[in-house]
mmCIF file of C-alpha atoms in Angstrom:
data_model
loop_
_atom_site.group_PDB
_atom_site.id
_atom_site.type_symbol
_atom_site.label_atom_id
_atom_site.label_comp_id
_atom_site.label_asym_id
_atom_site.label_seq_id
_atom_site.Cartn_x
_atom_site.Cartn_y
_atom_site.Cartn_z
ATOM 1 C CA MET A 1111 -10.216 13.437 35.718
ATOM 2 C CA LYS A 1112 -12.734 11.956 33.335
ATOM 3 C CA ALA A 1113 -13.078 8.394 32.039
ATOM 4 C CA LEU A 1114 -15.109 6.786 29.267
ATOM 5 C CA LEU A 1115 -16.109 3.163 29.810
ATOM 6 C CA ILE A 1116 -17.373 1.184 26.823
ATOM 7 C CA VAL A 1117 -19.715 -1.542 28.083
ATOM 8 C CA ALA A 1118 -20.286 -4.516 25.772
ATOM 9 C CA HIS A 1119 -22.253 -7.712 26.294
ATOM 10 C CA GLY A 1120 -19.240 -9.997 26.535
ATOM 11 C CA SER A 1121 -18.686 -13.216 24.610
ATOM 12 C CA ARG A 1122 -17.387 -16.734 25.198
ATOM 13 C CA ARG A 1123 -15.176 -15.981 22.204
ATOM 14 C CA ALA A 1124 -12.044 -14.219 23.486
ATOM 15 C CA ALA A 1125 -11.473 -12.507 20.123
ATOM 16 C CA SER A 1126 -14.814 -10.689 20.424
ATOM 17 C CA ASN A 1127 -13.912 -9.322 23.846
ATOM 18 C CA GLU A 1128 -10.472 -8.284 22.613
ATOM 19 C CA GLU A 1129 -12.171 -6.462 19.731
ATOM 20 C CA VAL A 1130 -14.017 -4.327 22.289
ATOM 21 C CA GLN A 1131 -10.828 -3.582 24.208
ATOM 22 C CA GLN A 1132 -9.104 -2.659 20.924
ATOM 23 C CA LEU A 1133 -11.987 -0.329 20.152
ATOM 24 C CA ALA A 1134 -11.469 1.384 23.532
ATOM 25 C CA GLU A 1135 -7.784 1.768 22.677
ATOM 26 C CA ARG A 1136 -8.650 3.177 19.258
ATOM 27 C CA LEU A 1137 -11.019 5.714 20.842
ATOM 28 C CA ALA A 1138 -8.225 6.729 23.219
ATOM 29 C CA GLN A 1139 -5.958 7.349 20.240
ATOM 30 C CA ILE A 1140 -8.352 9.361 18.105
ATOM 31 C CA GLN A 1141 -10.042 11.414 20.819
ATOM 32 C CA SER A 1142 -9.091 15.041 21.172
ATOM 33 C CA GLY A 1143 -8.327 14.868 24.892
ATOM 34 C CA SER A 1144 -11.766 14.922 26.524
ATOM 35 C CA PHE A 1145 -11.023 11.732 28.451
ATOM 36 C CA ASP A 1146 -8.034 10.847 30.611
ATOM 37 C CA VAL A 1147 -8.936 7.164 30.557
ATOM 38 C CA ILE A 1148 -10.884 5.102 28.009
ATOM 39 C CA ASP A 1149 -11.484 1.481 28.896
ATOM 40 C CA SER A 1150 -13.943 -1.382 28.376
ATOM 41 C CA ALA A 1151 -16.067 -3.627 30.595
ATOM 42 C CA PHE A 1152 -18.556 -6.446 30.044
ATOM 43 C CA LEU A 1153 -22.072 -7.252 31.175
ATOM 44 C CA GLU A 1154 -21.367 -10.975 31.329
ATOM 45 C CA LEU A 1155 -19.084 -13.789 30.126
ATOM 46 C CA ALA A 1156 -15.952 -11.620 30.280
ATOM 47 C CA GLU A 1157 -13.920 -9.491 32.648
ATOM 48 C CA PRO A 1158 -13.918 -6.844 34.009
ATOM 49 C CA SER A 1159 -17.546 -6.567 35.096
ATOM 50 C CA ILE A 1160 -19.226 -3.159 34.890
ATOM 51 C CA PRO A 1161 -18.608 -2.241 38.579
ATOM 52 C CA ASP A 1162 -14.997 -3.518 38.309
ATOM 53 C CA GLY A 1163 -14.469 -1.543 35.103
ATOM 54 C CA ILE A 1164 -15.745 1.621 36.765
ATOM 55 C CA ARG A 1165 -13.485 0.943 39.749
ATOM 56 C CA LYS A 1166 -10.493 0.505 37.407
ATOM 57 C CA CYS A 1167 -11.203 3.960 35.966
ATOM 58 C CA VAL A 1168 -11.407 5.399 39.479
ATOM 59 C CA ASP A 1169 -8.174 3.649 40.501
ATOM 60 C CA ALA A 1170 -6.574 5.269 37.449
ATOM 61 C CA GLY A 1171 -7.611 8.656 38.849
ATOM 62 C CA ALA A 1172 -11.067 9.283 37.377
ATOM 63 C CA THR A 1173 -13.535 11.328 39.413
ATOM 64 C CA GLU A 1174 -16.119 11.182 36.638
ATOM 65 C CA VAL A 1175 -16.991 8.064 34.617
ATOM 66 C CA ILE A 1176 -19.144 8.136 31.476
ATOM 67 C CA VAL A 1177 -20.588 4.711 30.637
ATOM 68 C CA LEU A 1178 -21.478 4.028 26.994
ATOM 69 C CA PRO A 1179 -23.448 0.801 26.345
ATOM 70 C CA TYR A 1180 -22.077 -0.759 23.165
ATOM 71 C CA PHE A 1181 -25.386 -2.359 22.205
ATOM 72 C CA LEU A 1182 -27.534 -1.937 19.112
ATOM 73 C CA SER A 1183 -30.931 -2.888 20.459
ATOM 74 C CA ALA A 1184 -32.754 -1.782 23.554
ATOM 75 C CA GLY A 1185 -33.476 -5.172 25.029
ATOM 76 C CA ARG A 1186 -33.516 -6.205 28.672
ATOM 77 C CA HIS A 1187 -29.734 -5.863 28.921
ATOM 78 C CA VAL A 1188 -29.884 -2.199 28.001
ATOM 79 C CA ALA A 1189 -33.136 -1.447 29.806
ATOM 80 C CA GLU A 1190 -32.459 -3.296 33.059
ATOM 81 C CA ASP A 1191 -29.198 -5.171 33.513
ATOM 82 C CA VAL A 1192 -26.690 -2.443 32.642
ATOM 83 C CA PRO A 1193 -28.510 0.262 34.677
ATOM 84 C CA GLU A 1194 -28.683 -2.090 37.699
ATOM 85 C CA LEU A 1195 -24.931 -2.698 37.607
ATOM 86 C CA VAL A 1196 -24.221 0.999 37.145
ATOM 87 C CA ASP A 1197 -26.444 1.730 40.157
ATOM 88 C CA GLU A 1198 -24.503 -0.861 42.125
ATOM 89 C CA ALA A 1199 -21.251 0.926 41.253
ATOM 90 C CA LYS A 1200 -22.808 4.275 42.225
ATOM 91 C CA ALA A 1201 -23.708 2.869 45.637
ATOM 92 C CA GLN A 1202 -20.176 1.512 46.070
ATOM 93 C CA MET A 1203 -18.503 4.750 44.938
ATOM 94 C CA PRO A 1204 -20.745 7.627 46.056
ATOM 95 C CA ASP A 1205 -18.015 10.236 45.508
ATOM 96 C CA VAL A 1206 -17.612 9.369 41.816
ATOM 97 C CA GLU A 1207 -19.845 11.032 39.239
ATOM 98 C CA ILE A 1208 -21.101 8.122 37.112
ATOM 99 C CA THR A 1209 -23.220 8.863 34.048
ATOM 100 C CA LEU A 1210 -24.932 6.175 32.013
ATOM 101 C CA LEU A 1211 -25.438 7.218 28.380
ATOM 102 C CA ARG A 1212 -28.116 5.837 26.054
ATOM 103 C CA HIS A 1213 -27.088 2.719 24.118
ATOM 104 C CA LEU A 1214 -25.221 3.174 20.843
ATOM 105 C CA GLY A 1215 -28.186 1.942 18.767
ATOM 106 C CA ALA A 1216 -30.220 4.941 19.925
ATOM 107 C CA SER A 1217 -27.916 7.357 18.128
ATOM 108 C CA GLU A 1218 -29.635 9.157 15.259
ATOM 109 C CA ALA A 1219 -26.270 9.401 13.487
ATOM 110 C CA LEU A 1220 -26.127 5.612 13.178
ATOM 111 C CA ALA A 1221 -28.625 5.709 10.301
ATOM 112 C CA ASP A 1222 -26.375 8.055 8.312
ATOM 113 C CA LEU A 1223 -23.395 5.828 9.039
ATOM 114 C CA MET A 1224 -25.327 2.804 7.743
ATOM 115 C CA LEU A 1225 -26.215 4.540 4.491
ATOM 116 C CA GLN A 1226 -22.580 5.538 4.142
ATOM 117 C CA GLU A 1227 -21.516 1.903 4.697
ATOM 118 C CA ALA A 1228 -24.035 0.827 2.051
ATOM 119 C CA GLY A 1229 -22.492 3.276 -0.406
ATOM 120 C CA ALA A 1230 -25.632 5.430 -0.624
ATOM 121 C CA MET B 1431 -33.624 -1.602 -9.148
ATOM 122 C CA LYS B 1432 -31.520 -1.703 -6.010
ATOM 123 C CA ALA B 1433 -32.448 -2.801 -2.481
ATOM 124 C CA LEU B 1434 -30.767 -2.481 0.903
ATOM 125 C CA LEU B 1435 -31.510 -5.248 3.401
ATOM 126 C CA ILE B 1436 -30.612 -4.656 7.050
ATOM 127 C CA VAL B 1437 -29.930 -8.016 8.693
ATOM 128 C CA ALA B 1438 -30.196 -8.183 12.487
ATOM 129 C CA HIS B 1439 -29.897 -11.105 14.878
ATOM 130 C CA GLY B 1440 -33.576 -11.239 15.797
ATOM 131 C CA SER B 1441 -35.037 -11.352 19.292
ATOM 132 C CA ARG B 1442 -37.778 -13.132 21.229
ATOM 133 C CA ARG B 1443 -38.822 -9.602 22.190
ATOM 134 C CA ALA B 1444 -41.122 -8.289 19.443
ATOM 135 C CA ALA B 1445 -40.238 -4.667 20.261
ATOM 136 C CA SER B 1446 -36.574 -5.300 19.398
ATOM 137 C CA ASN B 1447 -37.485 -6.687 15.987
ATOM 138 C CA GLU B 1448 -39.859 -3.784 15.348
ATOM 139 C CA GLU B 1449 -37.015 -1.404 16.234
ATOM 140 C CA VAL B 1450 -35.000 -2.907 13.367
ATOM 141 C CA GLN B 1451 -37.895 -2.574 10.942
ATOM 142 C CA GLN B 1452 -38.387 1.036 12.064
ATOM 143 C CA LEU B 1453 -34.705 1.669 11.438
ATOM 144 C CA ALA B 1454 -35.115 0.321 7.890
ATOM 145 C CA GLU B 1455 -38.073 2.689 7.423
ATOM 146 C CA ARG B 1456 -36.038 5.601 8.790
ATOM 147 C CA LEU B 1457 -33.189 4.807 6.372
ATOM 148 C CA ALA B 1458 -35.703 4.776 3.524
ATOM 149 C CA GLN B 1459 -36.888 8.239 4.567
ATOM 150 C CA ILE B 1460 -33.488 9.894 4.961
ATOM 151 C CA GLN B 1461 -31.662 8.310 2.016
ATOM 152 C CA SER B 1462 -31.074 10.397 -1.071
ATOM 153 C CA GLY B 1463 -32.562 7.888 -3.506
ATOM 154 C CA SER B 1464 -29.809 5.290 -3.935
ATOM 155 C CA PHE B 1465 -32.176 2.472 -2.994
ATOM 156 C CA ASP B 1466 -35.630 1.662 -4.359
ATOM 157 C CA VAL B 1467 -36.358 -0.668 -1.442
ATOM 158 C CA ILE B 1468 -34.971 -0.716 2.110
ATOM 159 C CA ASP B 1469 -36.125 -3.562 4.307
ATOM 160 C CA SER B 1470 -35.022 -5.745 7.234
ATOM 161 C CA ALA B 1471 -34.519 -9.458 7.854
ATOM 162 C CA PHE B 1472 -33.386 -11.632 10.764
ATOM 163 C CA LEU B 1473 -30.833 -14.359 11.312
ATOM 164 C CA GLU B 1474 -33.051 -16.187 13.805
ATOM 165 C CA LEU B 1475 -36.001 -15.853 16.198
ATOM 166 C CA ALA B 1476 -37.889 -13.485 13.889
ATOM 167 C CA GLU B 1477 -39.280 -13.239 10.365
ATOM 168 C CA PRO B 1478 -38.441 -12.785 7.555
ATOM 169 C CA SER B 1479 -35.325 -14.952 7.361
ATOM 170 C CA ILE B 1480 -32.383 -13.672 5.334
ATOM 171 C CA PRO B 1481 -33.261 -15.618 2.145
ATOM 172 C CA ASP B 1482 -36.944 -14.617 2.537
ATOM 173 C CA GLY B 1483 -35.953 -10.978 3.077
ATOM 174 C CA ILE B 1484 -33.836 -11.025 -0.082
ATOM 175 C CA ARG B 1485 -36.721 -12.638 -1.975
ATOM 176 C CA LYS B 1486 -39.093 -9.914 -0.714
ATOM 177 C CA CYS B 1487 -36.735 -7.290 -2.168
ATOM 178 C CA VAL B 1488 -36.663 -9.179 -5.483
ATOM 179 C CA ASP B 1489 -40.460 -9.524 -5.502
ATOM 180 C CA ALA B 1490 -40.597 -5.741 -5.002
ATOM 181 C CA GLY B 1491 -38.549 -5.375 -8.192
ATOM 182 C CA ALA B 1492 -34.923 -5.413 -6.992
ATOM 183 C CA THR B 1493 -32.294 -6.822 -9.353
ATOM 184 C CA GLU B 1494 -29.510 -5.942 -6.931
ATOM 185 C CA VAL B 1495 -29.626 -6.507 -3.152
ATOM 186 C CA ILE B 1496 -27.057 -5.055 -0.737
ATOM 187 C CA VAL B 1497 -27.053 -6.882 2.625
ATOM 188 C CA LEU B 1498 -25.823 -4.948 5.667
ATOM 189 C CA PRO B 1499 -25.282 -7.023 8.847
ATOM 190 C CA TYR B 1500 -26.533 -4.962 11.796
ATOM 191 C CA PHE B 1501 -24.072 -6.499 14.264
ATOM 192 C CA LEU B 1502 -21.375 -4.897 16.389
ATOM 193 C CA SER B 1503 -19.035 -7.813 16.887
ATOM 194 C CA ALA B 1504 -17.587 -10.256 14.401
ATOM 195 C CA GLY B 1505 -18.637 -13.479 16.083
ATOM 196 C CA ARG B 1506 -19.738 -16.711 14.479
ATOM 197 C CA HIS B 1507 -23.016 -15.141 13.306
ATOM 198 C CA VAL B 1508 -21.167 -12.542 11.250
ATOM 199 C CA ALA B 1509 -18.328 -14.823 10.163
ATOM 200 C CA GLU B 1510 -20.336 -17.921 9.259
ATOM 201 C CA ASP B 1511 -24.111 -17.902 9.695
ATOM 202 C CA VAL B 1512 -25.020 -14.748 7.759
ATOM 203 C CA PRO B 1513 -22.672 -15.553 4.821
ATOM 204 C CA GLU B 1514 -24.110 -19.099 4.596
ATOM 205 C CA LEU B 1515 -27.668 -17.793 4.373
ATOM 206 C CA VAL B 1516 -26.659 -15.171 1.815
ATOM 207 C CA ASP B 1517 -24.996 -17.909 -0.247
ATOM 208 C CA GLU B 1518 -28.186 -19.940 -0.003
ATOM 209 C CA ALA B 1519 -30.130 -16.984 -1.386
ATOM 210 C CA LYS B 1520 -27.569 -16.520 -4.169
ATOM 211 C CA ALA B 1521 -28.017 -20.170 -5.174
ATOM 212 C CA GLN B 1522 -31.814 -19.752 -5.170
ATOM 213 C CA MET B 1523 -31.719 -16.479 -7.129
ATOM 214 C CA PRO B 1524 -28.754 -16.682 -9.509
ATOM 215 C CA ASP B 1525 -29.982 -13.742 -11.624
ATOM 216 C CA VAL B 1526 -29.969 -11.338 -8.680
ATOM 217 C CA GLU B 1527 -26.787 -9.495 -7.785
ATOM 218 C CA ILE B 1528 -26.459 -10.011 -4.008
ATOM 219 C CA THR B 1529 -23.652 -8.243 -2.132
ATOM 220 C CA LEU B 1530 -22.858 -8.905 1.520
ATOM 221 C CA LEU B 1531 -21.247 -5.905 3.221
ATOM 222 C CA ARG B 1532 -18.989 -6.059 6.286
ATOM 223 C CA HIS B 1533 -20.828 -5.867 9.633
ATOM 224 C CA LEU B 1534 -21.635 -2.449 11.059
ATOM 225 C CA GLY B 1535 -19.106 -2.830 13.906
ATOM 226 C CA ALA B 1536 -16.282 -2.914 11.349
ATOM 227 C CA SER B 1537 -16.959 0.671 10.287
ATOM 228 C CA GLU B 1538 -14.114 3.023 11.182
ATOM 229 C CA ALA B 1539 -16.647 5.853 11.474
ATOM 230 C CA LEU B 1540 -18.296 4.108 14.419
ATOM 231 C CA ALA B 1541 -15.480 5.213 16.721
ATOM 232 C CA ASP B 1542 -16.096 8.864 15.855
ATOM 233 C CA LEU B 1543 -19.798 8.379 16.427
ATOM 234 C CA MET B 1544 -19.095 6.897 19.882
ATOM 235 C CA LEU B 1545 -16.946 9.836 20.907
ATOM 236 C CA GLN B 1546 -19.688 12.148 19.668
ATOM 237 C CA GLU B 1547 -22.247 10.238 21.783
ATOM 238 C CA ALA B 1548 -19.924 10.554 24.780
ATOM 239 C CA GLY B 1549 -19.787 14.312 24.281
ATOM 240 C CA ALA B 1550 -16.065 14.296 23.431
#
């Protein structure tokens, strides 16, 4: 079983965190069945943490967890903090295949999407 | 003449701000000619500011400026700070048609892009 975990920064504003969880739910609805579980987790300021989010996926039956950092810029959070927490989860759950993807902002397709948004 | 201004939060980390400017340059390269100018500006911590970025577009000949907030979540920055600065620019440049788009995170196509990134 395969899970997708969307990892966002986390906000003091509950509505922002709920927005991320709603996005995970939306992905679960529109996906074509590649993932058995799609959930969200937060780097800081909100729950669940990244290791807890990965564990939730595993508790739901996942043997493979794909982690997608929902960040636009490759700052310290993307370069250091998220990988450290993913490594921590890997150490805690050595039997689970955990893959950290590049952050969303690194996607080449984002530029096309932006032009589309701008009506170009 | 029409300009697209990508507005990001801005970072203390110069590389993050340069990444945004490089994205603006990439958009300029791949677009099909809808915009005569594509540039970037920052809410805080980096230059140019939003009003200065709009003015740069106008100085380059733009009579219409489309502002795209490069933000994933609709927090206070998106809901209040960016609109206030855009309004300030509108008051300073009443002859320029300035349009503030919704933030990037509001795009429905982003969900598809995320699934694509996740290999779904």
